[in-house]
Amino acid sequence: MKAQLILENGMIFEGKAFGHIKESVGEVVFNTGMTGYQEVLTDPSYYGQIVTMTYPLIGNYGINLDDMESDSAKVRGFIVREKADYPNNWRCEMELDGYLKQNRIIGLEGIDTRALTKILRNHGTMKGIITVRELTQSQINQKLKAFHNKNAVAEVTTKEIHEVKGSGKRIAVMDFGIKENIIRSFKKRNCALTIFPADISAEEILKINPDGIFLSNGPGDPKDLPEVIRTIKELIGKKPIFGICLGHQLLALSLGGNTEKLKFGHRGCNHPVKDLFENKVYITSQNHGYVVTDLPEDMIKTHINLNDGTVEGMMHKKLPIFSVQFHPEACPGPKDTAYIFDRFMELMEGGFPCQEITA
């Protein structure tokens, strides 16, 4: 079935629809990963977005049921140059088309994804519509104007407090759209997790007397979450705190820093980041459209992005608090940045890694 991608700037790309045939509106972004499309589809941080994969062939190793980052696909739409119709891998349990049908997500194939990516790089991410019918200009304007992603975290956070058993450190997790592999990373370190909804109070978190507090990844603009920022402020100085991605941005805002939207974001599994502690460069997985611009007072920069110099990590000079913008659980290296979780374990043991830099 013929389908179109209609961009906010008026450009139109024509291709073929696959997956679940329905109209969809979202923020059009691109991901530069050659693999990992299954993790992209199920990452809650992509909620509200139509994702374009820059690698030309997607779906060649199929879908398995073990590598999901959440319980369902979270994207609004999925755009590829070519969809593999006959996947081949020993772990394959279903093909991409069937998975999108099952999750009621529309796909679009056959368009020039290179041209689309160049447009997004030159003009920035923008709203778009995937449709299989002809729309009038009035209908297009109305649909684009109506779309927003301000309630994204409320849509993907856990609805109830729940536990993940472990015999080690007890961690309170503020869930803004946590990825399963973050949970797996803590489980590998025998941590006991209590996972709270995003709108939980500081009082409820401190009531369980955790050894540390984790601020998870998630979708959207951190400035859309003023109540969460107030809660984090109340937790500062009470327990060791570690944040990833959106959690990193929320931590910066709660400490008096600032964030802003990137022109086209960082999305992919090939982003070089320098650890200023170790003077080493790591290839990282990233998925974010916002970035910390002004470091809070008493925070020092620990990691930088070597593509554009943006802040990729920070640590408090006096308190056991640190965070990173990239995803240390995502294994693009494949496990080069897993030490970030070990650093949090050291922090909860009373270690103070910041002394290594400030000494």
CSV table of N, CA and C in Angstrom, one decimal, residues 1-6 13-28 40-41 46 48-53 58 73-80 83 96-111 128-133 135:
chain,number,residue,atom,x,y,z
A,1,MET,N,0.8,-1.2,0.0
A,1,MET,CA,0.0,0.0,0.0
A,1,MET,C,0.9,1.3,0.0
A,2,LYS,N,0.6,2.2,-0.9
A,2,LYS,CA,1.3,3.4,-0.9
A,2,LYS,C,1.1,4.3,0.3
A,3,ALA,N,2.2,5.0,0.8
A,3,ALA,CA,2.1,5.8,1.9
A,3,ALA,C,3.0,7.0,1.8
A,4,GLN,N,2.7,8.0,2.5
A,4,GLN,CA,3.5,9.3,2.5
A,4,GLN,C,4.0,9.6,3.9
A,5,LEU,N,5.2,10.2,3.9
A,5,LEU,CA,5.7,11.0,5.1
A,5,LEU,C,5.6,12.5,4.7
A,6,ILE,N,4.8,13.2,5.5
A,6,ILE,CA,4.6,14.6,5.2
A,6,ILE,C,5.3,15.4,6.4
A,13,PHE,N,7.7,12.6,1.3
A,13,PHE,CA,8.4,11.4,0.8
A,13,PHE,C,7.4,10.3,0.6
A,14,GLU,N,7.4,9.7,-0.6
A,14,GLU,CA,6.5,8.6,-0.9
A,14,GLU,C,7.1,7.3,-0.9
A,15,GLY,N,6.5,6.3,-0.3
A,15,GLY,CA,7.0,4.9,-0.1
A,15,GLY,C,5.9,4.0,0.0
A,16,LYS,N,6.1,2.8,0.7
A,16,LYS,CA,5.2,1.8,0.9
A,16,LYS,C,5.0,1.6,2.4
A,17,ALA,N,3.7,1.4,2.8
A,17,ALA,CA,3.4,1.2,4.2
A,17,ALA,C,3.6,-0.3,4.5
A,18,PHE,N,4.0,-0.6,5.8
A,18,PHE,CA,4.0,-2.0,6.3
A,18,PHE,C,3.7,-1.9,7.8
A,19,GLY,N,3.7,-3.0,8.4
A,19,GLY,CA,3.2,-3.1,9.8
A,19,GLY,C,1.8,-2.8,9.9
A,20,HIS,N,1.3,-2.1,11.0
A,20,HIS,CA,-0.1,-1.8,11.2
A,20,HIS,C,-0.4,-0.6,10.4
A,21,ILE,N,-1.4,-0.7,9.6
A,21,ILE,CA,-1.8,0.4,8.7
A,21,ILE,C,-2.7,1.4,9.5
A,22,LYS,N,-2.1,2.5,9.9
A,22,LYS,CA,-2.9,3.6,10.5
A,22,LYS,C,-2.1,4.9,10.4
A,23,GLU,N,-2.8,6.0,10.5
A,23,GLU,CA,-2.1,7.3,10.4
A,23,GLU,C,-1.4,7.6,11.7
A,24,SER,N,-0.3,8.2,11.6
A,24,SER,CA,0.5,8.5,12.8
A,24,SER,C,1.2,9.8,12.7
A,25,VAL,N,1.2,10.6,13.8
A,25,VAL,CA,1.9,11.9,13.8
A,25,VAL,C,2.9,11.8,15.0
A,26,GLY,N,4.1,12.4,14.7
A,26,GLY,CA,5.2,12.3,15.7
A,26,GLY,C,6.3,13.2,15.4
A,27,GLU,N,7.3,13.3,16.2
A,27,GLU,CA,8.5,14.0,15.9
A,27,GLU,C,9.4,13.1,15.1
A,28,VAL,N,9.9,13.5,13.9
A,28,VAL,CA,10.7,12.7,13.0
A,28,VAL,C,12.2,12.9,13.4
A,40,VAL,N,15.7,-0.1,19.6
A,40,VAL,CA,15.2,1.2,19.3
A,40,VAL,C,13.6,1.2,19.4
A,41,LEU,N,13.0,0.2,18.8
A,41,LEU,CA,11.6,0.1,18.8
A,41,LEU,C,10.9,0.1,20.2
A,46,TYR,N,12.0,6.8,23.1
A,46,TYR,CA,11.5,7.1,21.8
A,46,TYR,C,10.0,7.4,21.7
A,48,GLY,N,6.6,8.9,21.3
A,48,GLY,CA,6.2,10.1,20.6
A,48,GLY,C,6.9,10.4,19.3
A,49,GLN,N,7.9,9.5,18.9
A,49,GLN,CA,8.8,9.8,17.8
A,49,GLN,C,8.6,8.9,16.7
A,50,ILE,N,8.8,9.4,15.5
A,50,ILE,CA,8.8,8.6,14.2
A,50,ILE,C,10.3,8.4,13.9
A,51,VAL,N,10.8,7.2,14.0
A,51,VAL,CA,12.3,7.0,13.9
A,51,VAL,C,12.7,6.5,12.5
A,52,THR,N,13.7,7.2,12.0
A,52,THR,CA,14.2,6.8,10.7
A,52,THR,C,15.6,6.1,10.9
A,53,MET,N,15.8,5.0,10.4
A,53,MET,CA,17.0,4.3,10.5
A,53,MET,C,17.9,4.6,9.3
A,58,ILE,N,17.1,-3.0,7.1
A,58,ILE,CA,16.7,-3.2,8.5
A,58,ILE,C,15.7,-4.4,8.6
A,73,ALA,N,6.5,-1.9,21.8
A,73,ALA,CA,7.1,-0.9,20.9
A,73,ALA,C,6.6,0.5,21.4
A,74,LYS,N,7.4,1.4,21.4
A,74,LYS,CA,7.1,2.8,21.9
A,74,LYS,C,7.1,3.9,20.9
A,75,VAL,N,7.6,3.6,19.7
A,75,VAL,CA,7.7,4.6,18.6
A,75,VAL,C,6.4,4.9,18.0
A,76,ARG,N,6.2,6.0,17.4
A,76,ARG,CA,5.0,6.4,16.7
A,76,ARG,C,5.0,5.8,15.3
A,77,GLY,N,6.2,5.6,14.7
A,77,GLY,CA,6.3,5.1,13.4
A,77,GLY,C,7.8,4.7,13.1
A,78,PHE,N,8.0,4.0,12.1
A,78,PHE,CA,9.3,3.4,11.8
A,78,PHE,C,9.6,3.5,10.3
A,79,ILE,N,10.7,4.2,10.0
A,79,ILE,CA,11.0,4.4,8.6
A,79,ILE,C,12.3,3.7,8.2
A,80,VAL,N,12.3,3.0,7.1
A,80,VAL,CA,13.5,2.3,6.6
A,80,VAL,C,13.6,2.4,5.1
A,83,LYS,N,13.2,-3.0,3.9
A,83,LYS,CA,12.8,-3.9,5.0
A,83,LYS,C,13.2,-5.3,4.5
A,96,LEU,N,10.1,-8.3,11.3
A,96,LEU,CA,9.8,-6.9,11.7
A,96,LEU,C,8.4,-6.5,11.3
A,97,ASP,N,7.9,-6.9,10.1
A,97,ASP,CA,6.6,-6.5,9.7
A,97,ASP,C,5.5,-7.1,10.7
A,98,GLY,N,5.7,-8.3,11.1
A,98,GLY,CA,4.7,-8.9,12.0
A,98,GLY,C,4.8,-8.3,13.4
A,99,TYR,N,6.0,-7.9,13.8
A,99,TYR,CA,6.1,-7.3,15.1
A,99,TYR,C,5.4,-5.9,15.2
A,100,LEU,N,5.6,-5.2,14.1
A,100,LEU,CA,4.9,-3.9,14.1
A,100,LEU,C,3.4,-4.0,14.0
A,101,LYS,N,2.9,-5.0,13.3
A,101,LYS,CA,1.5,-5.3,13.2
A,101,LYS,C,1.0,-5.6,14.6
A,102,GLN,N,1.7,-6.5,15.3
A,102,GLN,CA,1.3,-6.9,16.7
A,102,GLN,C,1.3,-5.7,17.6
A,103,ASN,N,2.2,-4.7,17.4
A,103,ASN,CA,2.2,-3.6,18.3
A,103,ASN,C,1.5,-2.3,17.8
A,104,ARG,N,0.8,-2.5,16.7
A,104,ARG,CA,0.0,-1.4,16.1
A,104,ARG,C,0.8,-0.2,15.7
A,105,ILE,N,2.0,-0.4,15.1
A,105,ILE,CA,2.9,0.6,14.7
A,105,ILE,C,3.0,0.6,13.2
A,106,ILE,N,2.8,1.8,12.6
A,106,ILE,CA,3.0,1.8,11.1
A,106,ILE,C,4.5,1.9,10.7
A,107,GLY,N,4.8,1.3,9.6
A,107,GLY,CA,6.2,1.4,9.1
A,107,GLY,C,6.1,2.0,7.7
A,108,LEU,N,7.2,2.6,7.2
A,108,LEU,CA,7.3,3.2,5.9
A,108,LEU,C,8.6,2.8,5.3
A,109,GLU,N,8.6,2.1,4.1
A,109,GLU,CA,9.8,1.7,3.5
A,109,GLU,C,9.9,2.3,2.0
A,110,GLY,N,11.1,2.3,1.5
A,110,GLY,CA,11.3,2.6,0.1
A,110,GLY,C,11.5,4.1,-0.1
A,111,ILE,N,11.6,4.9,0.9
A,111,ILE,CA,11.9,6.3,0.7
A,111,ILE,C,13.5,6.5,0.8
A,128,GLY,N,6.1,15.3,11.8
A,128,GLY,CA,5.7,14.6,10.6
A,128,GLY,C,4.5,13.7,10.7
A,129,ILE,N,3.9,13.4,9.6
A,129,ILE,CA,2.8,12.5,9.5
A,129,ILE,C,3.1,11.4,8.5
A,130,ILE,N,2.8,10.1,9.0
A,130,ILE,CA,2.8,9.0,8.0
A,130,ILE,C,1.3,8.7,7.7
A,131,THR,N,1.0,8.7,6.5
A,131,THR,CA,-0.4,8.5,6.1
A,131,THR,C,-0.5,7.7,4.8
A,132,VAL,N,-1.7,7.0,4.7
A,132,VAL,CA,-1.9,6.2,3.5
A,132,VAL,C,-3.1,6.9,2.7
A,133,ARG,N,-3.5,8.1,3.1
A,133,ARG,CA,-4.6,8.7,2.4
A,133,ARG,C,-4.1,10.2,2.0
A,135,LEU,N,-4.3,14.0,2.3
A,135,LEU,CA,-4.7,15.0,3.3
A,135,LEU,C,-4.7,16.4,2.7
